[in-house]
mmCIF file of C-alpha atoms (C1' of nucleotides) in Angstrom:
data_model
loop_
_atom_site.group_PDB
_atom_site.id
_atom_site.type_symbol
_atom_site.label_atom_id
_atom_site.label_comp_id
_atom_site.label_asym_id
_atom_site.label_seq_id
_atom_site.Cartn_x
_atom_site.Cartn_y
_atom_site.Cartn_z
ATOM 1 C CA UNK A 188 -46.722 32.292 -39.534
ATOM 2 C CA UNK A 189 -43.781 34.020 -37.980
ATOM 3 C CA UNK A 190 -41.668 32.730 -35.213
ATOM 4 C CA UNK A 191 -43.033 33.792 -31.823
ATOM 5 C CA UNK A 192 -40.720 35.912 -29.702
ATOM 6 C CA UNK A 193 -38.617 33.947 -27.267
ATOM 7 C CA UNK A 194 -40.119 35.891 -24.432
ATOM 8 C CA UNK A 195 -42.778 38.375 -23.705
ATOM 9 C CA UNK A 196 -41.594 41.742 -24.922
ATOM 10 C CA UNK A 197 -43.612 43.584 -22.311
ATOM 11 C CA UNK A 198 -41.860 43.948 -19.009
ATOM 12 C CA UNK A 199 -38.646 42.405 -20.249
ATOM 13 C CA UNK A 200 -35.668 44.558 -19.480
ATOM 14 C CA UNK A 201 -33.038 45.070 -22.138
ATOM 15 C CA UNK A 202 -29.673 46.699 -22.280
ATOM 16 C CA UNK A 203 -26.651 46.526 -20.022
ATOM 17 C CA UNK A 204 -26.786 44.383 -16.946
ATOM 18 C CA UNK A 205 -26.425 45.985 -13.558
ATOM 19 C CA UNK A 206 -24.152 44.555 -10.865
ATOM 20 C CA UNK A 207 -27.238 43.739 -8.823
ATOM 21 C CA UNK A 208 -28.683 41.681 -11.644
ATOM 22 C CA UNK A 209 -25.361 39.925 -12.060
ATOM 23 C CA UNK A 210 -25.302 38.996 -8.400
ATOM 24 C CA UNK A 211 -28.809 37.620 -8.569
ATOM 25 C CA UNK A 212 -28.004 35.560 -11.624
ATOM 26 C CA UNK A 213 -24.725 34.265 -10.238
ATOM 27 C CA UNK A 214 -26.362 33.356 -6.955
ATOM 28 C CA UNK A 215 -29.071 31.438 -8.710
ATOM 29 C CA UNK A 216 -26.712 29.556 -10.986
ATOM 30 C CA UNK A 217 -24.439 28.816 -8.094
ATOM 31 C CA UNK A 218 -27.271 27.080 -6.341
ATOM 32 C CA UNK A 219 -28.951 25.450 -9.298
ATOM 33 C CA UNK A 220 -26.294 25.171 -11.910
ATOM 34 C CA UNK A 221 -26.471 26.547 -15.435
ATOM 35 C CA UNK A 222 -29.223 25.278 -17.643
ATOM 36 C CA UNK A 223 -33.002 25.385 -17.705
ATOM 37 C CA UNK A 224 -32.709 28.987 -18.704
ATOM 38 C CA UNK A 225 -36.383 29.303 -19.360
ATOM 39 C CA UNK A 226 -37.076 29.123 -15.668
ATOM 40 C CA UNK A 227 -34.329 31.499 -14.600
ATOM 41 C CA UNK A 228 -36.279 34.760 -14.991
ATOM 42 C CA UNK A 229 -39.226 33.351 -13.063
ATOM 43 C CA UNK A 230 -37.146 31.843 -10.300
ATOM 44 C CA UNK A 231 -34.878 34.824 -9.828
ATOM 45 C CA UNK A 232 -37.355 37.600 -10.371
ATOM 46 C CA UNK A 233 -35.100 39.085 -13.005
ATOM 47 C CA UNK A 234 -36.963 41.048 -15.645
ATOM 48 C CA UNK A 235 -34.787 39.507 -18.294
ATOM 49 C CA UNK A 236 -35.395 37.165 -21.138
ATOM 50 C CA UNK A 237 -34.023 33.648 -20.642
ATOM 51 C CA UNK A 238 -31.780 34.134 -23.615
ATOM 52 C CA UNK A 239 -30.331 37.239 -22.116
ATOM 53 C CA UNK A 240 -29.600 35.389 -18.876
ATOM 54 C CA UNK A 241 -27.859 32.583 -20.707
ATOM 55 C CA UNK A 242 -25.823 34.992 -22.778
ATOM 56 C CA UNK A 243 -24.828 37.025 -19.769
ATOM 57 C CA UNK A 244 -23.666 33.892 -18.003
ATOM 58 C CA UNK A 245 -21.826 32.255 -20.874
ATOM 59 C CA UNK A 246 -20.158 35.394 -22.160
ATOM 60 C CA UNK A 247 -19.478 37.282 -19.016
ATOM 61 C CA UNK A 248 -20.181 35.782 -15.618
ATOM 62 C CA UNK A 249 -19.062 32.221 -16.146
ATOM 63 C CA UNK A 250 -15.895 31.376 -14.232
ATOM 64 C CA UNK A 251 -12.705 30.861 -16.181
ATOM 65 C CA UNK A 252 -13.252 33.572 -18.745
ATOM 66 C CA UNK A 253 -10.347 35.750 -19.712
ATOM 67 C CA UNK A 254 -11.295 39.096 -21.126
ATOM 68 C CA UNK A 255 -9.383 41.406 -23.416
ATOM 69 C CA UNK A 256 -5.620 41.371 -23.725
ATOM 70 C CA UNK A 257 -5.349 38.869 -26.533
ATOM 71 C CA UNK A 258 -1.784 37.646 -26.833
ATOM 72 C CA UNK A 259 0.063 37.405 -30.123
ATOM 73 C CA UNK A 260 -0.128 33.697 -29.748
ATOM 74 C CA UNK A 261 -3.876 33.797 -29.397
ATOM 75 C CA UNK A 262 -4.163 36.125 -32.355
ATOM 76 C CA UNK A 263 -2.263 33.768 -34.589
ATOM 77 C CA UNK A 264 -4.211 30.813 -33.338
ATOM 78 C CA UNK A 265 -7.501 32.549 -34.055
ATOM 79 C CA UNK A 266 -6.408 33.623 -37.520
ATOM 80 C CA UNK A 267 -5.346 30.136 -38.427
ATOM 81 C CA UNK A 268 -8.483 28.611 -37.043
ATOM 82 C CA UNK A 269 -10.657 31.138 -38.806
ATOM 83 C CA UNK A 270 -8.955 30.341 -42.064
ATOM 84 C CA UNK A 271 -9.576 26.684 -41.474
ATOM 85 C CA UNK A 272 -13.035 26.723 -39.934
ATOM 86 C CA UNK A 273 -14.523 29.923 -41.257
ATOM 87 C CA UNK A 274 -16.731 31.990 -38.976
ATOM 88 C CA UNK A 275 -17.535 29.102 -36.709
ATOM 89 C CA UNK A 276 -16.736 31.036 -33.607
ATOM 90 C CA UNK A 277 -17.931 28.439 -31.161
ATOM 91 C CA UNK A 278 -15.649 25.858 -32.749
ATOM 92 C CA UNK A 279 -12.768 28.298 -32.756
ATOM 93 C CA UNK A 280 -13.419 29.189 -29.128
ATOM 94 C CA UNK A 281 -13.139 25.542 -28.155
ATOM 95 C CA UNK A 282 -9.478 25.679 -29.151
ATOM 96 C CA UNK A 283 -8.705 28.954 -27.422
ATOM 97 C CA UNK A 284 -8.705 28.442 -23.675
ATOM 98 C CA UNK A 285 -10.693 30.879 -21.545
ATOM 99 C CA UNK A 286 -12.138 32.727 -24.508
ATOM 100 C CA UNK A 287 -15.789 32.882 -25.459
ATOM 101 C CA UNK A 288 -17.050 32.707 -28.985
ATOM 102 C CA UNK A 289 -18.503 36.181 -28.625
ATOM 103 C CA UNK A 290 -15.195 37.573 -27.439
ATOM 104 C CA UNK A 291 -13.316 35.970 -30.292
ATOM 105 C CA UNK A 292 -15.900 37.106 -32.791
ATOM 106 C CA UNK A 293 -15.686 40.677 -31.536
ATOM 107 C CA UNK A 294 -11.924 40.616 -31.554
ATOM 108 C CA UNK A 295 -11.897 39.282 -35.064
ATOM 109 C CA UNK A 296 -14.296 41.912 -36.328
ATOM 110 C CA UNK A 297 -12.615 44.820 -34.595
ATOM 111 C CA UNK A 298 -8.939 43.908 -34.761
ATOM 112 C CA UNK A 299 -7.874 40.927 -36.766
ATOM 113 C CA UNK A 300 -9.893 41.593 -39.892
ATOM 114 C CA UNK A 301 -8.359 45.026 -40.160
ATOM 115 C CA UNK A 302 -4.899 43.722 -39.481
ATOM 116 C CA UNK A 303 -5.190 41.134 -42.192
ATOM 117 C CA UNK A 304 -6.598 43.651 -44.618
ATOM 118 C CA UNK A 305 -3.725 45.969 -43.925
ATOM 119 C CA UNK A 306 -1.289 43.125 -44.398
ATOM 120 C CA UNK A 307 -2.816 42.413 -47.769
ATOM 121 C CA UNK A 308 -2.483 46.046 -48.756
ATOM 122 C CA UNK A 309 1.095 46.216 -47.550
ATOM 123 C CA UNK A 310 2.012 43.116 -49.460
ATOM 124 C CA UNK A 311 0.265 44.378 -52.575
ATOM 125 C CA UNK A 312 2.449 47.422 -52.385
ATOM 126 C CA UNK A 313 5.506 45.265 -51.938
ATOM 127 C CA UNK A 314 6.228 46.707 -48.562
ATOM 128 C CA UNK A 315 6.788 44.977 -45.270
ATOM 129 C CA UNK A 316 3.837 43.212 -43.770
ATOM 130 C CA UNK A 317 2.087 45.055 -41.022
ATOM 131 C CA UNK A 318 1.359 41.728 -39.467
ATOM 132 C CA UNK A 319 4.689 39.965 -39.080
ATOM 133 C CA UNK A 320 4.536 36.221 -39.209
ATOM 134 C CA UNK A 321 1.542 36.106 -41.465
ATOM 135 C CA UNK A 322 1.065 36.167 -45.132
ATOM 136 C CA UNK A 323 -2.205 37.332 -46.559
ATOM 137 C CA UNK A 324 -1.881 34.439 -48.957
ATOM 138 C CA UNK A 325 -2.801 32.277 -46.092
ATOM 139 C CA UNK A 326 -6.076 33.985 -45.578
ATOM 140 C CA UNK A 327 -7.911 33.473 -48.784
ATOM 141 C CA UNK A 328 -11.564 33.019 -47.940
ATOM 142 C CA UNK A 329 -12.624 32.947 -51.532
ATOM 143 C CA UNK A 330 -10.331 30.167 -52.556
ATOM 144 C CA UNK A 331 -12.887 27.667 -51.413
ATOM 145 C CA UNK A 332 -16.573 27.927 -50.864
ATOM 146 C CA UNK A 333 -17.533 27.939 -47.251
ATOM 147 C CA UNK A 334 -19.568 24.801 -47.648
ATOM 148 C CA UNK A 335 -16.596 23.045 -49.074
ATOM 149 C CA UNK A 336 -14.397 24.216 -46.251
ATOM 150 C CA UNK A 337 -16.904 23.024 -43.722
ATOM 151 C CA UNK A 338 -17.152 19.707 -45.453
ATOM 152 C CA UNK A 339 -13.413 19.345 -45.398
ATOM 153 C CA UNK A 340 -13.382 20.264 -41.734
ATOM 154 C CA UNK A 341 -16.046 17.749 -40.907
ATOM 155 C CA UNK A 342 -14.188 15.054 -42.777
ATOM 156 C CA UNK A 343 -11.060 15.890 -40.901
ATOM 157 C CA UNK A 344 -12.873 15.885 -37.593
ATOM 158 C CA UNK A 345 -14.356 12.504 -38.371
ATOM 159 C CA UNK A 346 -10.906 11.247 -39.250
ATOM 160 C CA UNK A 347 -9.524 12.597 -36.045
ATOM 161 C CA UNK A 348 -12.332 11.079 -34.007
ATOM 162 C CA UNK A 349 -11.562 7.733 -35.545
ATOM 163 C CA UNK A 350 -7.894 8.244 -34.889
ATOM 164 C CA UNK A 351 -8.605 9.135 -31.286
ATOM 165 C CA UNK A 352 -10.804 6.122 -30.839
ATOM 166 C CA UNK A 353 -8.037 3.908 -32.108
ATOM 167 C CA UNK A 354 -5.283 5.522 -30.094
ATOM 168 C CA UNK A 355 -7.039 6.625 -26.960
ATOM 169 C CA UNK A 356 -4.270 5.362 -24.744
ATOM 170 C CA UNK A 357 -1.734 7.635 -26.358
ATOM 171 C CA UNK A 358 -0.509 10.036 -23.699
ATOM 172 C CA UNK A 359 -0.146 12.770 -26.274
ATOM 173 C CA UNK A 360 -3.891 13.245 -26.393
ATOM 174 C CA UNK A 361 -4.050 15.665 -23.575
ATOM 175 C CA UNK A 362 -5.907 18.869 -23.791
ATOM 176 C CA UNK A 363 -3.667 21.248 -21.991
ATOM 177 C CA UNK A 364 -5.963 22.934 -19.581
ATOM 178 C CA UNK A 365 -3.332 25.190 -18.178
ATOM 179 C CA UNK A 366 -3.395 28.374 -20.202
ATOM 180 C CA UNK A 367 0.057 29.307 -19.093
ATOM 181 C CA UNK A 368 1.327 26.126 -20.658
ATOM 182 C CA UNK A 369 -0.482 26.506 -23.911
ATOM 183 C CA UNK A 370 0.597 30.058 -24.376
ATOM 184 C CA UNK A 371 4.042 29.652 -22.958
ATOM 185 C CA UNK A 372 4.886 27.153 -25.631
ATOM 186 C CA UNK A 373 5.484 30.161 -27.815
ATOM 187 C CA UNK A 374 6.099 32.691 -25.164
ATOM 188 C CA UNK A 375 9.747 32.978 -26.000
ATOM 189 C CA UNK A 376 8.816 34.973 -29.048
ATOM 190 C CA UNK A 377 5.455 36.314 -28.028
ATOM 191 C CA UNK A 378 5.319 37.146 -24.367
ATOM 192 C CA UNK A 379 1.802 37.234 -23.079
ATOM 193 C CA UNK A 380 0.350 40.540 -22.144
ATOM 194 C CA UNK A 381 -1.396 40.785 -18.842
ATOM 195 C CA UNK A 382 -5.054 40.071 -19.372
ATOM 196 C CA UNK A 383 -7.801 41.934 -17.683
ATOM 197 C CA UNK A 384 -10.253 39.468 -16.340
ATOM 198 C CA UNK A 385 -13.316 41.648 -16.225
ATOM 199 C CA UNK A 386 -14.351 44.952 -17.565
ATOM 200 C CA UNK A 387 -14.005 47.625 -14.970
ATOM 201 C CA UNK A 388 -17.718 48.277 -15.008
ATOM 202 C CA UNK A 389 -18.329 44.927 -13.427
ATOM 203 C CA UNK A 390 -15.251 44.693 -11.338
ATOM 204 C CA UNK A 391 -17.347 44.205 -8.267
ATOM 205 C CA UNK A 392 -18.876 41.155 -9.860
ATOM 206 C CA UNK A 393 -15.472 39.744 -10.598
ATOM 207 C CA UNK A 394 -14.610 40.212 -6.981
ATOM 208 C CA UNK A 395 -17.737 38.439 -6.031
ATOM 209 C CA UNK A 396 -16.916 35.591 -8.336
ATOM 210 C CA UNK A 397 -13.401 35.502 -7.099
ATOM 211 C CA UNK A 398 -14.660 34.133 -3.841
ATOM 212 C CA UNK A 399 -15.775 30.976 -5.493
ATOM 213 C CA UNK A 400 -13.279 30.629 -8.304
ATOM 214 C CA UNK A 401 -10.154 31.249 -6.295
ATOM 215 C CA UNK A 402 -9.857 27.691 -5.173
ATOM 216 C CA UNK A 403 -10.937 25.422 -7.990
ATOM 217 C CA UNK A 404 -10.477 21.719 -7.426
ATOM 218 C CA UNK A 405 -6.860 20.790 -7.852
ATOM 219 C CA UNK A 406 -7.606 17.707 -9.823
ATOM 220 C CA UNK A 407 -9.499 17.752 -13.065
ATOM 221 C CA UNK A 408 -9.866 21.454 -12.916
ATOM 222 C CA UNK A 409 -11.627 22.836 -15.976
ATOM 223 C CA UNK A 410 -9.637 24.492 -18.710
ATOM 224 C CA UNK A 411 -8.901 28.028 -17.776
ATOM 225 C CA UNK A 412 -10.303 27.873 -14.308
ATOM 226 C CA UNK A 413 -6.927 28.479 -12.752
ATOM 227 C CA UNK A 414 -6.616 32.006 -13.968
ATOM 228 C CA UNK A 415 -10.227 32.877 -14.056
ATOM 229 C CA UNK A 416 -9.931 35.867 -11.807
ATOM 230 C CA UNK A 417 -6.278 36.144 -11.073
ATOM 231 C CA UNK A 418 -6.167 39.645 -12.464
ATOM 232 C CA UNK A 419 -8.296 40.807 -9.635
ATOM 233 C CA UNK A 420 -7.014 38.511 -6.950
ATOM 234 C CA UNK A 421 -5.262 41.295 -5.171
ATOM 235 C CA UNK A 422 -6.663 40.568 -1.790
ATOM 236 C CA UNK A 423 -9.182 43.332 -2.068
ATOM 237 C CA UNK A 424 -12.139 41.092 -2.525
ATOM 238 C CA UNK A 425 -14.354 42.878 -0.148
ATOM 239 C CA UNK A 426 -17.548 43.043 -2.136
ATOM 240 C CA UNK A 427 -20.547 42.292 -0.047
ATOM 241 C CA UNK A 428 -21.617 38.807 -0.835
ATOM 242 C CA UNK A 429 -25.186 37.717 -0.283
ATOM 243 C CA UNK A 430 -25.617 35.038 2.314
ATOM 244 C CA UNK A 431 -26.839 32.592 -0.229
ATOM 245 C CA UNK A 432 -23.536 32.712 -2.101
ATOM 246 C CA UNK A 433 -21.858 29.501 -1.127
ATOM 247 C CA UNK A 434 -18.195 28.703 -1.205
ATOM 248 C CA UNK A 435 -16.652 27.034 -4.219
ATOM 249 C CA UNK A 436 -15.828 23.966 -2.235
ATOM 250 C CA UNK A 437 -19.409 23.381 -1.299
ATOM 251 C CA UNK A 438 -20.956 24.512 -4.514
ATOM 252 C CA UNK A 439 -22.129 22.115 -7.136
ATOM 253 C CA UNK A 440 -21.627 24.783 -9.723
ATOM 254 C CA UNK A 441 -18.128 23.707 -10.522
ATOM 255 C CA UNK A 442 -19.288 20.178 -11.039
ATOM 256 C CA UNK A 443 -21.938 21.392 -13.428
ATOM 257 C CA UNK A 444 -19.427 23.579 -15.129
ATOM 258 C CA UNK A 445 -16.743 20.960 -15.297
ATOM 259 C CA UNK A 446 -19.040 18.543 -17.014
ATOM 260 C CA UNK A 447 -19.976 21.222 -19.491
ATOM 261 C CA UNK A 448 -16.368 22.029 -20.117
ATOM 262 C CA UNK A 449 -15.362 18.478 -20.677
ATOM 263 C CA UNK A 450 -18.196 18.127 -23.116
ATOM 264 C CA UNK A 451 -16.874 21.118 -24.972
ATOM 265 C CA UNK A 452 -13.381 19.795 -25.351
ATOM 266 C CA UNK A 453 -11.933 20.317 -28.774
ATOM 267 C CA UNK A 454 -11.955 17.436 -31.140
ATOM 268 C CA UNK A 455 -8.292 17.924 -31.856
ATOM 269 C CA UNK A 456 -5.695 17.847 -29.150
ATOM 270 C CA UNK A 457 -4.612 21.405 -28.747
ATOM 271 C CA UNK A 458 -0.931 20.650 -28.565
ATOM 272 C CA UNK A 459 -1.065 18.742 -31.820
ATOM 273 C CA UNK A 460 -3.158 21.405 -33.434
ATOM 274 C CA UNK A 461 -0.812 24.141 -32.364
ATOM 275 C CA UNK A 462 2.196 22.281 -33.630
ATOM 276 C CA UNK A 463 0.538 21.899 -36.949
ATOM 277 C CA UNK A 464 -0.725 25.444 -37.111
ATOM 278 C CA UNK A 465 2.539 27.090 -36.278
ATOM 279 C CA UNK A 466 4.608 24.807 -38.415
ATOM 280 C CA UNK A 467 2.209 25.529 -41.177
ATOM 281 C CA UNK A 468 2.509 29.284 -40.811
ATOM 282 C CA UNK A 469 6.000 29.104 -42.190
ATOM 283 C CA UNK A 470 5.442 26.424 -44.768
ATOM 284 C CA UNK A 471 2.081 27.268 -46.221
ATOM 285 C CA UNK A 472 2.169 27.225 -49.964
ATOM 286 C CA UNK A 473 -1.423 27.276 -50.974
ATOM 287 C CA UNK A 474 -3.992 24.803 -49.856
ATOM 288 C CA UNK A 475 -5.751 23.430 -46.833
ATOM 289 C CA UNK A 476 -5.487 19.853 -47.962
ATOM 290 C CA UNK A 477 -1.781 19.790 -47.583
ATOM 291 C CA UNK A 478 -2.107 21.226 -44.116
ATOM 292 C CA UNK A 479 -4.742 18.883 -42.916
ATOM 293 C CA UNK A 480 -2.733 16.002 -44.187
ATOM 294 C CA UNK A 481 0.052 17.105 -41.914
ATOM 295 C CA UNK A 482 -2.082 16.317 -38.907
ATOM 296 C CA UNK A 483 -2.097 12.664 -39.607
ATOM 297 C "C1'" DA B 90 -13.572 73.046 -23.640
ATOM 298 C "C1'" DA B 91 -16.724 71.354 -26.813
ATOM 299 C "C1'" DA B 92 -18.061 68.914 -30.768
ATOM 300 C "C1'" DC B 93 -17.310 65.298 -33.619
ATOM 301 C "C1'" DC B 94 -15.328 60.866 -34.901
ATOM 302 C "C1'" DT B 95 -13.651 56.267 -34.061
ATOM 303 C "C1'" DT B 96 -13.184 52.153 -31.575
ATOM 304 C "C1'" DA B 97 -14.423 48.371 -28.660
ATOM 305 C "C1'" DC B 98 -17.515 45.300 -26.906
ATOM 306 C "C1'" DA B 99 -21.842 43.999 -24.509
ATOM 307 C "C1'" DA B 100 -26.094 42.640 -25.823
ATOM 308 C "C1'" DC B 101 -29.925 41.657 -29.013
ATOM 309 C "C1'" DC B 102 -32.107 39.201 -32.835
ATOM 310 C "C1'" DG B 103 -33.295 35.595 -35.815
ATOM 311 C "C1'" DC B 104 -32.460 31.139 -37.390
ATOM 312 C "C1'" DG B 105 -30.907 26.301 -37.023
ATOM 313 C "C1'" DT B 106 -30.505 22.237 -34.309
ATOM 314 C "C1'" DC B 107 -31.460 19.167 -30.693
ATOM 315 C "C1'" DC B 108 -34.364 16.786 -27.682
ATOM 316 C "C1'" DC B 109 -38.510 15.445 -25.527
ATOM 317 C "C1'" DT B 110 -43.289 14.118 -25.850
ATOM 318 C "C1'" DT C 97 -42.789 10.495 -37.026
ATOM 319 C "C1'" DA C 98 -44.274 15.099 -36.269
ATOM 320 C "C1'" DG C 99 -44.625 19.080 -33.421
ATOM 321 C "C1'" DG C 100 -43.069 22.191 -30.166
ATOM 322 C "C1'" DG C 101 -39.999 24.046 -26.747
ATOM 323 C "C1'" DA C 102 -35.371 25.123 -25.346
ATOM 324 C "C1'" DC C 103 -30.830 26.011 -26.384
ATOM 325 C "C1'" DG C 104 -26.772 27.388 -29.204
ATOM 326 C "C1'" DC C 105 -24.725 29.987 -32.800
ATOM 327 C "C1'" DG C 106 -23.490 33.750 -35.873
ATOM 328 C "C1'" DG C 107 -24.636 38.308 -37.593
ATOM 329 C "C1'" DT C 108 -25.672 42.728 -36.302
ATOM 330 C "C1'" DT C 109 -26.653 46.794 -33.531
ATOM 331 C "C1'" DG C 110 -26.339 50.175 -29.755
ATOM 332 C "C1'" DT C 111 -23.674 52.766 -26.920
ATOM 333 C "C1'" DA C 112 -20.025 54.135 -23.812
ATOM 334 C "C1'" DA C 113 -15.317 55.472 -23.767
ATOM 335 C "C1'" DG C 114 -11.420 57.342 -25.787
ATOM 336 C "C1'" DG C 115 -9.231 60.082 -29.353
ATOM 337 C "C1'" DT C 116 -8.969 63.924 -32.503
ATOM 338 C "C1'" DT C 117 -9.895 68.366 -34.327
#
DNA sequence: AAACCTTACAACCGCGTCCCT
DNA sequence: TAGGGACGCGGTTGTAAGGTT
């Protein structure tokens, strides 16, 4: 017996989302919060599958998402994390502020994989690396089976959780929610490129969202929320907003979203992880064990 | 200018996991 | 404890946009 389709195929619209659909979805989530996706198509009248609604929200419409314009720093972080975690994009995304797993996965498949391959070829020929700062020796997916790598990762995470439990009062355990801080720690060598917040095709949606992401709560603001739409905050936010779009201050959406974000905090403190990763990039000699040991 | 090729990324699909009854 | 529904994740595809010939 096969798995039943997640939704009725008849009458379910597929393909690119229109701005109108985006507005409907955003309005609904703003009022009800994300979750209970099954009911979203019925309650909004959208001819979309619940999965599609969730994906659209998490990968595109959710506040605090930075799109495109990966910095060198982010690239290196992703490469290191991929080497450590494998293709566990959701886990990787939890360490890269403002990036979705889908975005990282796409960027890996379209850019980083090629870059690394080219680096390997360059090094095989004895020439200069096309990817300065990285050695292909680092990326050796076949050196360990994926299951073994995952096991090692899980062990390390368990260790870290125990460590955190024991040293919770340490001030160093702070997930740096300010993306400018996390990226600026290496910005002296890798200045961040300006990031486009939304694809131009949905710029109007970004403007819409800007109205309720421009003033996130000052305290306990979610990671990445500060710059969620800064690229388009040019004062031209004149998109017509439906009356049922409420202001960020009065919306419960941010509370929903904040709780989600805090739940998705990385198991490792980012600052510690970054220190390890970037120290490691210059001292790697051939094994994950040595690196993971450096954490503790 | 048109045809073809390549690239980038949004979105879909299927499976695994979690949670509720 | 088992069954089923809902959600999350990773792999893959479709297609629009840009580049090249």
